[in-house]
Coordinates of C-alpha atoms in Angstrom, one line a residue:
Chain A
M1195 CA -75.0 -71.6 50.8
H1196 CA -77.2 -68.5 51.3
I1197 CA -80.6 -67.1 50.4
S1198 CA -80.3 -64.0 48.3
Q1199 CA -84.0 -63.3 47.7
F1200 CA -87.1 -64.4 49.5
S1201 CA -90.7 -63.7 48.9
L1202 CA -94.0 -64.6 50.5
R1203 CA -97.6 -64.3 49.4
D1204 CA -100.6 -64.9 51.6
F1205 CA -98.4 -66.9 54.0
R1206 CA -99.6 -66.7 57.7
N1207 CA -100.1 -63.0 58.4
Y1208 CA -98.1 -61.8 55.4
Q1209 CA -100.1 -60.6 52.3
R1210 CA -97.0 -60.0 50.2
I1211 CA -93.4 -59.4 51.0
D1212 CA -90.3 -59.5 48.9
L1213 CA -86.9 -59.4 50.6
Q1214 CA -83.3 -59.2 49.5
L1215 CA -81.0 -61.0 51.9
A1216 CA -77.3 -60.8 52.4
P1217 CA -74.9 -63.5 53.6
G1218 CA -73.9 -62.9 57.2
I1219 CA -76.4 -62.2 60.0
T1220 CA -79.8 -60.7 59.6
L1221 CA -81.8 -59.8 62.6
F1222 CA -85.6 -59.6 62.4
Y1223 CA -87.0 -57.7 65.4
G1224 CA -90.4 -56.5 66.4
P1225 CA -93.2 -57.0 68.9
N1226 CA -94.7 -60.4 69.8
A1227 CA -97.2 -61.8 67.2
S1228 CA -95.8 -59.5 64.5
G1229 CA -94.8 -62.5 62.3
K1230 CA -91.1 -63.0 63.0
T1231 CA -91.4 -66.7 63.5
S1232 CA -93.5 -67.1 60.4
L1233 CA -90.5 -65.8 58.3
L1234 CA -88.3 -68.6 59.6
E1235 CA -91.2 -71.1 59.4
A1236 CA -91.6 -70.3 55.6
L1237 CA -87.9 -71.0 55.0
F1238 CA -88.0 -74.2 57.0
Y1239 CA -91.0 -75.2 54.9
L1240 CA -89.1 -74.5 51.7
A1241 CA -86.2 -76.6 52.9
T1242 CA -88.2 -79.6 54.2
T1243 CA -91.8 -79.2 52.9
R1244 CA -92.9 -79.5 56.5
S1245 CA -93.9 -76.8 59.0
P1246 CA -92.2 -77.0 62.3
R1247 CA -95.3 -75.9 64.1
S1248 CA -98.5 -77.0 62.5
R1249 CA -99.5 -80.4 61.2
S1250 CA -101.9 -79.3 58.5
D1251 CA -100.7 -77.3 55.6
H1252 CA -103.9 -75.3 55.2
D1253 CA -103.0 -73.3 58.3
L1254 CA -100.2 -71.7 56.3
V1255 CA -102.5 -69.9 54.0
R1256 CA -103.4 -66.4 55.3
W1257 CA -106.9 -66.6 56.8
D1258 CA -108.5 -64.0 54.6
A1259 CA -106.5 -64.8 51.4
L1260 CA -109.0 -64.5 48.6
G1261 CA -107.3 -66.2 45.7
E1262 CA -108.1 -64.9 42.2
A1263 CA -111.3 -65.4 40.3
G1264 CA -111.9 -69.2 40.0
V1265 CA -108.7 -70.0 41.9
L1266 CA -108.7 -71.3 45.5
P1267 CA -106.7 -69.3 48.0
F1268 CA -103.1 -70.3 48.2
A1269 CA -99.9 -69.3 50.0
R1270 CA -96.6 -69.1 48.1
V1271 CA -93.1 -69.2 49.4
A1272 CA -90.2 -68.6 47.0
A1273 CA -86.5 -68.1 47.4
E1274 CA -83.3 -67.8 45.3
V1275 CA -80.6 -69.9 46.8
Q1276 CA -76.9 -69.2 46.1
R1277 CA -74.6 -72.2 46.3
R1278 CA -70.9 -72.2 45.9
M1279 CA -70.9 -73.1 42.2
S1280 CA -74.6 -72.6 41.2
H1281 CA -77.9 -71.1 42.2
V1282 CA -81.4 -72.4 42.3
R1283 CA -84.9 -71.0 42.5
L1284 CA -87.3 -72.8 44.8
E1285 CA -91.0 -72.3 45.0
V1286 CA -93.8 -74.0 47.0
L1287 CA -97.5 -73.2 46.6
V1288 CA -99.9 -74.4 49.2
Q1289 CA -103.4 -74.3 47.9
R1290 CA -106.5 -74.9 50.0
R1291 CA -109.0 -77.4 48.8
A1292 CA -112.8 -76.9 48.6
D1293 CA -115.7 -79.3 48.8
E1294 CA -118.3 -79.6 46.2
E1295 CA -120.3 -76.7 47.6
G1296 CA -117.2 -74.5 47.2
Q1297 CA -116.7 -74.4 51.0
L1298 CA -113.0 -74.5 52.0
T1299 CA -112.0 -77.7 53.7
N1300 CA -109.0 -78.5 55.9
G1301 CA -107.3 -80.1 53.0
A1302 CA -104.5 -78.5 51.0
Q1303 CA -102.3 -79.5 48.1
K1304 CA -98.7 -78.7 47.6
L1305 CA -97.2 -77.7 44.3
V1306 CA -93.4 -77.5 44.1
R1307 CA -91.2 -75.9 41.5
V1308 CA -87.4 -76.1 41.2
D1309 CA -86.0 -73.7 38.7
K1310 CA -89.5 -73.1 37.4
R1311 CA -89.9 -76.8 36.6
P1312 CA -92.6 -78.8 38.4
A1313 CA -91.1 -81.2 40.9
R1314 CA -92.1 -83.6 43.6
A1315 CA -92.1 -82.5 47.2
L1316 CA -89.4 -85.1 47.9
D1317 CA -87.2 -83.5 45.2
L1318 CA -87.3 -80.2 47.0
V1319 CA -85.8 -81.5 50.2
G1320 CA -82.0 -80.9 50.3
Q1321 CA -82.0 -78.0 47.7
L1322 CA -81.9 -75.5 50.5
R1323 CA -80.3 -76.7 53.8
V1324 CA -81.3 -75.1 57.0
V1325 CA -80.8 -75.7 60.7
L1326 CA -83.7 -74.3 62.7
F1327 CA -83.3 -73.6 66.4
T1328 CA -86.3 -72.6 68.5
P1329 CA -87.2 -72.6 72.2
V1330 CA -89.2 -75.8 71.5
D1331 CA -85.9 -77.6 70.8
L1332 CA -84.8 -77.1 74.4
A1333 CA -87.0 -80.2 75.1
L1334 CA -84.8 -82.3 72.7
V1335 CA -82.8 -83.9 75.6
D1336 CA -85.6 -84.7 78.0
G1337 CA -88.6 -84.7 75.7
P1338 CA -90.3 -87.7 74.0
P1339 CA -88.1 -89.9 71.7
A1340 CA -90.1 -88.7 68.7
E1341 CA -88.3 -85.3 69.0
R1342 CA -84.9 -87.0 68.8
R1343 CA -85.9 -89.1 65.9
R1344 CA -87.1 -86.0 64.1
Y1345 CA -83.8 -84.3 64.8
I1346 CA -81.8 -87.0 63.1
D1347 CA -84.3 -87.5 60.3
I1348 CA -84.4 -83.9 59.3
T1349 CA -80.6 -83.6 59.3
L1350 CA -80.2 -86.7 57.1
S1351 CA -83.1 -85.9 54.8
Q1352 CA -81.6 -82.6 53.9
L1353 CA -78.2 -84.3 53.2
D1354 CA -79.3 -87.4 51.2
P1355 CA -82.2 -87.7 48.8
R1356 CA -82.2 -91.4 49.2
Y1357 CA -82.8 -91.0 53.0
V1358 CA -86.0 -88.9 52.4
R1359 CA -87.4 -91.4 49.9
T1360 CA -86.6 -94.4 52.0
L1361 CA -88.1 -92.8 55.1
A1362 CA -91.3 -92.1 53.3
Q1363 CA -91.4 -95.6 52.0
Y1364 CA -90.6 -97.1 55.4
Q1365 CA -93.5 -95.2 57.0
R1366 CA -95.9 -96.3 54.4
I1367 CA -94.8 -100.0 54.8
A1368 CA -95.0 -99.8 58.6
Q1369 CA -98.6 -98.4 58.3
Q1370 CA -99.7 -101.2 56.0
R1371 CA -98.0 -103.7 58.2
N1372 CA -99.6 -102.3 61.4
S1373 CA -103.1 -102.5 59.9
M1374 CA -102.5 -106.2 59.2
L1375 CA -101.2 -106.8 62.7
R1376 CA -104.3 -105.0 64.1
A1377 CA -106.6 -107.2 62.0
W1378 CA -105.0 -110.3 63.5
R1379 CA -105.1 -109.0 67.0
E1380 CA -108.8 -108.2 66.7
R1381 CA -109.4 -111.7 65.2
R1382 CA -110.7 -110.1 62.0
R1383 CA -108.4 -112.4 59.9
P1384 CA -107.5 -116.1 60.3
L1385 CA -104.1 -116.5 61.9
R1386 CA -102.9 -119.4 59.8
G1387 CA -101.7 -117.5 56.7
I1388 CA -99.8 -115.0 58.8
D1389 CA -96.2 -115.8 57.8
D1390 CA -97.1 -115.9 54.1
E1391 CA -99.0 -112.7 54.2
L1392 CA -96.3 -110.8 56.2
A1393 CA -93.4 -112.1 54.0
Y1394 CA -93.5 -109.2 51.6
W1395 CA -94.0 -106.5 54.3
D1396 CA -91.3 -108.0 56.5
Q1397 CA -88.8 -108.0 53.6
E1398 CA -89.6 -104.5 52.6
L1399 CA -89.6 -103.2 56.2
S1400 CA -86.2 -104.8 56.9
Q1401 CA -84.7 -103.5 53.7
A1402 CA -85.8 -99.9 54.2
G1403 CA -85.2 -100.1 57.9
G1404 CA -81.7 -101.5 57.5
F1405 CA -80.8 -98.5 55.3
L1406 CA -82.2 -96.0 57.7
L1407 CA -80.5 -97.6 60.6
A1408 CA -77.1 -97.7 58.9
E1409 CA -77.4 -94.0 58.0
R1410 CA -78.4 -93.0 61.4
L1411 CA -75.6 -94.9 63.1
R1412 CA -73.1 -93.4 60.7
A1413 CA -74.4 -89.9 61.4
V1414 CA -74.3 -90.5 65.2
A1415 CA -70.7 -91.6 64.9
E1416 CA -69.8 -88.4 62.9
L1417 CA -71.8 -86.2 65.2
N1418 CA -69.9 -87.6 68.2
Q1419 CA -66.7 -86.4 66.7
I1420 CA -68.1 -82.9 66.3
V1421 CA -70.4 -82.5 69.3
G1422 CA -68.1 -84.0 72.0
P1423 CA -65.6 -81.1 72.0
L1424 CA -68.2 -78.5 71.1
F1425 CA -70.1 -79.3 74.3
C1426 CA -67.0 -78.8 76.4
A1427 CA -66.4 -75.4 74.8
I1428 CA -70.1 -74.3 75.3
S1429 CA -70.5 -75.6 78.9
G1430 CA -67.0 -75.3 80.2
E1431 CA -67.1 -78.9 81.3
T1432 CA -64.0 -81.1 80.8
N1433 CA -65.8 -84.4 79.8
P1434 CA -67.1 -84.5 76.3
L1435 CA -70.7 -85.2 75.4
Q1436 CA -71.5 -88.7 74.1
I1437 CA -74.5 -89.5 71.9
S1438 CA -75.6 -93.1 72.0
Y1439 CA -78.1 -94.6 69.5
Q1440 CA -80.6 -96.7 71.4
A1441 CA -81.9 -99.2 68.9
S1442 CA -85.2 -101.0 69.5
L1443 CA -83.5 -104.3 68.7
E1444 CA -80.2 -105.9 69.6
L1445 CA -77.8 -104.9 66.8
D1446 CA -75.1 -107.5 67.5
D1447 CA -72.4 -105.3 66.0
A1448 CA -74.2 -105.1 62.6
R1449 CA -73.3 -101.8 61.0
T1450 CA -73.9 -102.1 57.2
A1451 CA -77.3 -101.7 55.7
H1452 CA -77.2 -105.3 54.6
D1453 CA -76.4 -106.7 58.0
L1454 CA -78.9 -104.4 59.8
S1455 CA -81.6 -105.5 57.4
Q1456 CA -80.7 -109.1 58.2
R1457 CA -81.0 -108.4 61.9
L1458 CA -84.3 -106.7 61.5
S1459 CA -85.7 -109.5 59.5
E1460 CA -84.6 -112.1 62.1
E1461 CA -86.0 -110.1 65.0
L1462 CA -89.3 -109.6 63.2
R1463 CA -89.7 -113.3 62.8
R1464 CA -88.8 -113.9 66.4
L1465 CA -91.3 -111.3 67.6
R1466 CA -94.2 -112.5 65.5
Q1467 CA -96.5 -113.4 68.5
D1468 CA -95.7 -110.3 70.5
E1469 CA -96.5 -108.1 67.4
V1470 CA -99.8 -109.8 66.8
A1471 CA -100.7 -109.5 70.5
R1472 CA -99.9 -105.8 70.5
G1473 CA -101.2 -105.2 66.9
Q1474 CA -98.2 -103.1 65.9
T1475 CA -94.7 -103.2 64.5
L1476 CA -92.5 -103.3 67.6
I1477 CA -89.0 -102.8 66.3
G1478 CA -87.3 -100.6 63.7
P1479 CA -86.1 -97.0 63.2
H1480 CA -89.6 -95.7 64.1
R1481 CA -89.1 -97.1 67.7
D1482 CA -85.5 -96.1 68.2
D1483 CA -84.1 -93.3 70.4
M1484 CA -80.9 -91.5 71.3
S1485 CA -79.5 -90.7 74.7
F1486 CA -76.9 -88.1 75.7
S1487 CA -74.4 -88.6 78.5
V1488 CA -71.3 -87.0 80.0
A1489 CA -68.9 -89.1 81.9
G1490 CA -71.4 -92.0 81.8
I1491 CA -74.2 -89.9 83.3
D1492 CA -77.5 -89.8 81.3
L1493 CA -78.3 -86.1 80.9
G1494 CA -81.9 -86.8 79.9
R1495 CA -82.5 -88.1 83.3
Y1496 CA -79.9 -86.5 85.6
G1497 CA -78.7 -83.5 83.6
S1498 CA -79.3 -79.9 85.0
R1499 CA -81.4 -77.6 83.0
G1500 CA -78.2 -75.7 82.0
Q1501 CA -76.5 -78.9 80.8
Q1502 CA -79.5 -79.8 78.8
R1503 CA -79.4 -76.4 77.1
S1504 CA -75.7 -76.8 76.3
V1505 CA -76.5 -80.2 74.7
T1506 CA -79.2 -78.8 72.5
L1507 CA -77.0 -75.9 71.5
A1508 CA -74.1 -78.4 70.7
L1509 CA -76.5 -80.6 68.7
K1510 CA -77.8 -77.7 66.6
L1511 CA -74.4 -76.3 65.9
G1512 CA -73.2 -79.9 65.4
E1513 CA -76.0 -80.5 62.9
A1514 CA -74.8 -77.4 60.9
E1515 CA -71.2 -78.7 61.1
L1516 CA -72.1 -82.2 59.9
M1517 CA -73.9 -80.7 56.9
Q1518 CA -70.9 -78.5 56.1
Q1519 CA -68.5 -81.5 56.4
R1520 CA -70.6 -83.8 54.2
S1521 CA -71.7 -81.4 51.5
G1522 CA -68.9 -78.7 51.6
E1523 CA -71.5 -76.0 52.1
T1524 CA -72.7 -74.3 55.2
P1525 CA -76.4 -74.5 55.8
V1526 CA -78.5 -71.4 56.7
L1527 CA -79.1 -71.1 60.4
L1528 CA -82.5 -70.0 61.5
L1529 CA -82.6 -69.0 65.2
D1530 CA -86.0 -68.2 66.6
D1531 CA -85.8 -66.0 69.7
M1532 CA -82.9 -68.1 71.0
L1533 CA -80.6 -65.6 72.5
S1534 CA -83.1 -64.6 75.2
E1535 CA -83.3 -68.2 76.3
L1536 CA -79.6 -68.6 76.9
D1537 CA -77.3 -67.4 79.6
T1538 CA -74.3 -65.1 78.9
Q1539 CA -71.8 -67.9 78.4
R1540 CA -73.9 -69.9 76.0
R1541 CA -75.0 -66.8 74.2
T1542 CA -71.5 -65.7 73.7
H1543 CA -70.7 -69.1 72.2
L1544 CA -73.7 -69.0 69.9
I1545 CA -72.8 -65.5 68.6
A1546 CA -69.2 -66.6 68.0
A1547 CA -70.5 -69.5 66.0
I1548 CA -72.8 -67.5 63.8
R1549 CA -70.2 -64.8 63.2
R1550 CA -68.1 -67.2 61.1
P1551 CA -67.6 -65.9 57.5
A1552 CA -69.7 -67.5 54.8
Q1553 CA -72.4 -68.4 57.4
Q1554 CA -75.8 -67.0 56.8
T1555 CA -77.9 -66.7 59.9
L1556 CA -81.4 -65.3 60.2
L1557 CA -82.5 -64.6 63.8
T1558 CA -85.5 -63.1 65.5
A1559 CA -85.8 -61.2 68.7
T1560 CA -88.3 -59.0 70.4
D1561 CA -85.8 -56.7 72.1
L1562 CA -82.7 -55.2 70.6
G1563 CA -81.4 -54.8 74.2
D1564 CA -80.3 -58.5 74.1
F1565 CA -77.5 -57.5 71.8
G1566 CA -74.4 -55.4 72.3
A1567 CA -73.8 -52.2 70.2
A1568 CA -70.8 -53.8 68.5
F1569 CA -72.9 -56.8 67.4
L1570 CA -75.7 -54.6 66.1
A1571 CA -73.3 -52.5 64.1
E1572 CA -72.1 -55.4 62.0
I1573 CA -75.3 -57.1 61.1
T1574 CA -78.3 -56.3 58.9
R1575 CA -81.5 -55.3 60.8
M1576 CA -85.1 -55.7 59.7
R1577 CA -88.0 -54.4 61.6
V1578 CA -91.1 -56.6 61.5
E1579 CA -94.5 -55.0 62.2
G1580 CA -98.1 -55.6 61.1
G1581 CA -97.3 -58.1 58.4
Q1582 CA -94.6 -55.9 56.8
V1583 CA -90.8 -56.0 57.0
Y1584 CA -88.9 -52.7 56.9
P1585 CA -85.1 -52.3 56.6
G1586 CA -83.3 -50.7 59.6
Chain B
M845 CA -134.4 -82.0 54.3
R846 CA -133.3 -78.7 53.1
P847 CA -136.0 -75.9 52.9
E848 CA -135.7 -75.5 49.2
S849 CA -136.6 -79.1 48.5
A850 CA -140.1 -78.3 49.4
I851 CA -140.3 -75.8 46.6
I852 CA -138.7 -78.1 44.0
V853 CA -141.1 -80.7 42.6
E854 CA -140.4 -84.3 43.7
P855 CA -139.1 -85.8 40.3
V856 CA -136.5 -83.0 40.0
A857 CA -135.4 -83.3 43.6
R858 CA -135.1 -87.0 43.2
L859 CA -132.8 -86.7 40.1
I860 CA -130.6 -84.1 41.9
E861 CA -130.3 -86.5 44.8
E862 CA -129.4 -89.5 42.6
L863 CA -126.8 -87.5 40.5
S864 CA -125.1 -86.1 43.6
K865 CA -124.3 -89.7 44.7
L866 CA -121.9 -89.9 41.8
P867 CA -118.2 -89.4 42.4
G868 CA -117.0 -85.9 41.8
I869 CA -120.5 -84.5 41.6
G870 CA -121.9 -82.4 44.5
P871 CA -125.3 -80.9 44.9
K872 CA -124.4 -77.9 42.8
T873 CA -123.3 -79.8 39.8
A874 CA -126.2 -82.2 40.2
S875 CA -128.7 -79.3 40.1
R876 CA -127.0 -77.9 37.0
L877 CA -127.1 -81.3 35.2
T878 CA -130.8 -81.8 36.3
F879 CA -131.9 -78.5 34.9
F880 CA -130.0 -79.0 31.7
L881 CA -131.8 -82.4 31.3
L882 CA -135.1 -80.7 32.1
R883 CA -134.7 -78.4 29.1
A884 CA -133.1 -81.0 26.8
E885 CA -135.0 -82.7 24.0
E886 CA -137.0 -85.8 24.9
G887 CA -134.7 -87.9 22.6
Q888 CA -131.5 -86.9 24.3
V889 CA -132.9 -87.8 27.7
Q890 CA -134.2 -91.1 26.4
A891 CA -130.8 -92.0 24.9
L892 CA -129.1 -91.2 28.2
A893 CA -131.5 -93.3 30.3
Q894 CA -131.3 -96.2 27.9
A895 CA -127.5 -96.0 27.8
L896 CA -127.4 -96.2 31.6
L897 CA -129.7 -99.2 31.8
A898 CA -128.1 -101.0 28.9
M899 CA -124.7 -100.6 30.5
K900 CA -125.9 -102.1 33.7
E901 CA -127.9 -104.9 32.1
Q902 CA -125.4 -106.0 29.5
V903 CA -122.0 -105.4 30.9
H904 CA -120.4 -107.8 33.3
F905 CA -117.1 -109.4 34.0
C906 CA -115.6 -111.9 31.5
S907 CA -115.9 -115.4 33.0
R908 CA -112.3 -116.1 32.1
C909 CA -110.2 -112.9 32.6
F910 CA -112.6 -110.6 34.5
N911 CA -112.2 -107.8 32.1
I912 CA -115.5 -106.0 31.3
T913 CA -117.6 -107.5 28.5
V914 CA -121.1 -107.9 27.1
A915 CA -120.7 -111.5 26.1
A916 CA -119.7 -114.5 28.3
L917 CA -116.1 -113.9 27.1
C918 CA -114.5 -110.6 26.5
P919 CA -113.4 -109.7 22.9
I920 CA -109.8 -110.5 23.8
C921 CA -110.5 -113.9 25.2
Q922 CA -112.7 -114.7 22.2
D923 CA -110.0 -113.7 19.7
T924 CA -108.3 -117.0 18.8
N925 CA -105.6 -115.2 17.0
R926 CA -104.2 -113.9 20.2
D927 CA -101.3 -115.8 21.8
Q928 CA -103.0 -118.2 24.2
S929 CA -99.7 -119.0 26.0
K930 CA -99.3 -115.6 27.7
I931 CA -101.3 -113.9 30.4
C932 CA -100.7 -110.3 31.4
V933 CA -102.0 -109.7 35.0
V934 CA -103.3 -106.1 35.7
E935 CA -105.0 -104.4 38.5
E936 CA -107.9 -102.7 36.7
P937 CA -109.8 -103.0 33.4
L938 CA -108.4 -99.5 32.4
D939 CA -104.9 -101.0 32.6
V940 CA -106.0 -103.5 29.8
L941 CA -106.9 -100.5 27.6
A942 CA -103.5 -98.9 28.4
I943 CA -101.6 -101.9 27.4
E944 CA -103.8 -102.6 24.3
R945 CA -103.0 -99.0 23.1
T946 CA -99.3 -99.9 22.9
A947 CA -100.1 -102.7 20.4
A948 CA -96.9 -104.3 21.8
Y949 CA -98.7 -107.2 23.5
R950 CA -100.7 -110.0 21.7
G951 CA -101.4 -112.3 24.6
L952 CA -104.3 -112.6 27.0
Y953 CA -105.1 -110.7 30.2
H954 CA -106.3 -111.3 33.7
V955 CA -107.8 -108.5 35.8
L956 CA -107.4 -108.7 39.5
H957 CA -109.8 -105.9 40.4
G958 CA -107.5 -104.2 42.9
H959 CA -104.2 -104.6 44.7
I960 CA -103.2 -105.8 48.2
A961 CA -103.8 -102.8 50.6
P962 CA -104.2 -103.9 54.2
L963 CA -104.9 -100.2 55.2
E964 CA -108.1 -100.3 53.1
G965 CA -108.9 -103.9 54.2
I966 CA -108.0 -105.4 50.8
Y967 CA -106.3 -108.8 51.0
R968 CA -105.7 -111.6 48.6
E969 CA -109.2 -113.1 48.9
H970 CA -110.7 -109.9 47.6
L971 CA -108.7 -110.2 44.4
K972 CA -109.1 -112.6 41.5
I973 CA -106.0 -114.4 42.4
D974 CA -107.3 -118.0 42.9
E975 CA -109.0 -117.6 39.5
L976 CA -105.7 -116.7 37.9
L977 CA -104.0 -119.7 39.5
A978 CA -106.8 -122.0 38.2
R979 CA -106.3 -120.6 34.7
V980 CA -102.5 -121.2 34.8
R981 CA -103.2 -124.8 35.9
S982 CA -105.8 -125.5 33.2
E983 CA -104.7 -123.4 30.2
P984 CA -101.6 -123.9 28.0
V985 CA -99.8 -120.9 29.6
D986 CA -96.1 -120.6 29.5
E987 CA -95.6 -117.0 30.6
V988 CA -97.3 -114.7 33.1
V989 CA -96.5 -111.0 32.9
L990 CA -97.1 -109.1 36.2
A991 CA -98.1 -105.6 35.2
M992 CA -99.1 -104.2 38.5
N993 CA -98.5 -100.5 39.3
P994 CA -94.9 -99.9 40.4
N995 CA -95.8 -98.7 44.0
T996 CA -95.8 -100.4 47.4
E997 CA -99.2 -102.0 47.0
G998 CA -98.6 -103.1 43.4
E999 CA -95.3 -104.6 44.5
A1000 CA -96.9 -106.4 47.4
T1001 CA -99.4 -107.9 45.0
A1002 CA -96.7 -109.0 42.5
F1003 CA -94.7 -110.5 45.4
L1004 CA -97.6 -112.7 46.4
L1005 CA -98.4 -113.8 42.9
L1006 CA -94.8 -114.6 42.1
R1007 CA -94.7 -116.9 45.1
D1008 CA -97.9 -118.7 44.0
L1009 CA -96.9 -118.9 40.4
V1010 CA -93.4 -120.3 40.6
P1011 CA -94.4 -123.7 41.9
L1012 CA -96.7 -124.0 38.9
G1013 CA -93.7 -124.1 36.6
V1014 CA -94.6 -121.1 34.5
R1015 CA -92.3 -118.2 33.4
V1016 CA -93.0 -115.1 35.4
T1017 CA -91.9 -111.7 34.0
R1018 CA -92.4 -108.0 34.8
P1019 CA -92.5 -105.0 32.4
A1020 CA -89.2 -103.1 32.5
R1021 CA -89.1 -99.9 34.5
G1022 CA -87.4 -97.1 32.8
L1023 CA -87.2 -93.7 31.1
P1024 CA -90.1 -92.1 29.4
T1025 CA -89.7 -91.6 25.6
G1026 CA -89.0 -88.0 24.7
G1027 CA -87.8 -87.4 28.3
D1028 CA -84.7 -85.7 29.6
L1029 CA -82.1 -87.9 31.4
E1030 CA -81.1 -85.0 33.5
W1031 CA -84.6 -84.5 34.9
A1032 CA -85.5 -88.1 35.4
D1033 CA -86.1 -88.9 39.1
P1034 CA -83.2 -90.9 40.6
E1035 CA -85.4 -93.9 41.4
T1036 CA -86.6 -94.3 37.8
L1037 CA -83.2 -93.6 36.4
G1038 CA -81.7 -96.1 38.8
S1039 CA -84.0 -98.9 37.8
A1040 CA -83.5 -98.1 34.2
I1041 CA -79.7 -98.4 34.6
H1042 CA -80.2 -101.5 36.6
G1043 CA -82.4 -103.1 33.9
R1044 CA -80.2 -102.1 31.0
R1045 CA -79.9 -104.6 28.1
E1046 CA -77.5 -105.6 25.5
L1047 CA -77.9 -103.9 22.1

């Protein structure tokens, strides 16, 4: 798939831009803080309804956006997405909220439209599929587990609408369940009714959790097929990369959603006292992790910096490949200032990967000197400066 | 105290303060309402004040179903023509109105006044659950309809009720979940469409 048209209004430092994009490679270049990353952020937001950099949506609205008479300031991101057999128009409005005095608050509401029809945010996810690769991702291998869960969740959410919905539901159930466990830990509630009161939440958590686990295990198995050899090609090493899913509970060979739910539910019952003592849900997809190893050596712990970069690059290209295999369409690659972070060998590999036909890639850079003349001759260039984007 | 409250005379300031305690009403709206009332005719203000007091004095919860009422029993509980063998359990009094508007149900109601929500500190003892069980034991009930909202909290409440009701030997049902009338199949969200397909029935 590719984005053919893309417009922003009052998004970050952009007042209003409207761009026509071609398949193939488009390079956005310009000085630091000119808004290159915001372009990729807007597209990631349109694909996932989440910003990769800020937690609160109101940050996305340009700071001096005025709105119109009687309308609170809002940011708008819209794009036309061309798929193999169809096309779709996506639009998200992020509108700031005001308190009763009319002062803007830190709240914001999201309005989503798909082909001009109002839709739920969850229904937007998966319409446009992207793989974002930024310098922050280089911490994927040795960073905190939450980063690795995010990687697999974002990939699967874009591929399967059921995954997004189940994940949202799972998080809600875990929150409710945690607040009950906290109440027991702090002796705010009598302990005697505990099994009865948890029965529903255990059942729902196991059911949603079993589905998420089964999907993640399946994705890891598929990724291993892709990423193993890809890593060898990128790093020049002979042993393939192996991803292992580290579940927070003993899986005992359970692989189907049904069996995994069963396992979760058994373990939840067994851990009752520990969970009450800690006041939180101790097992489930929200506590799982993944590890990366080559020839049995854990790269998170013992890998060199270069190896860790090769892993991240393989994971990101692998993510794109997995999306292609499952859906038959190539996702849009968004590379934020990545080439300057990689050495010559890895850079050559990345450039070869994005040069494939039918692959749309949007990349940012501060310096055109990172690229060879031959490369620059065959791509589209856009100069970014002062909240404007100019061709050439 | 804000500086301007020294300029505004006390009765006006007091009304602004009281009105701004209402949900959805801030100081600005409260001042606008206050000055409107200040200029309004005596009769209109009297009527409003009396309506407020009468509402508070006369309205309370029905002693049987906990719907809002002015008598000991609500109009629905008083109506002997209604099917006394069915109780429809809902979260809020407004849900009773919604179901009544359908004219598809002729039984009785029971209002729980909320749903299970541990995050907000709402557990079964905060709801009228024991009162419902007492009714099922003492009244000639053969069916209980669980009409909670179809979300996590509503489902949690229904789950709890189901477990308590089954041992009492009563039939427990739930409203079907499905497609909105006049809707478009193509645009139904997959979850709703899924449960509609799941709950399909013989024609």
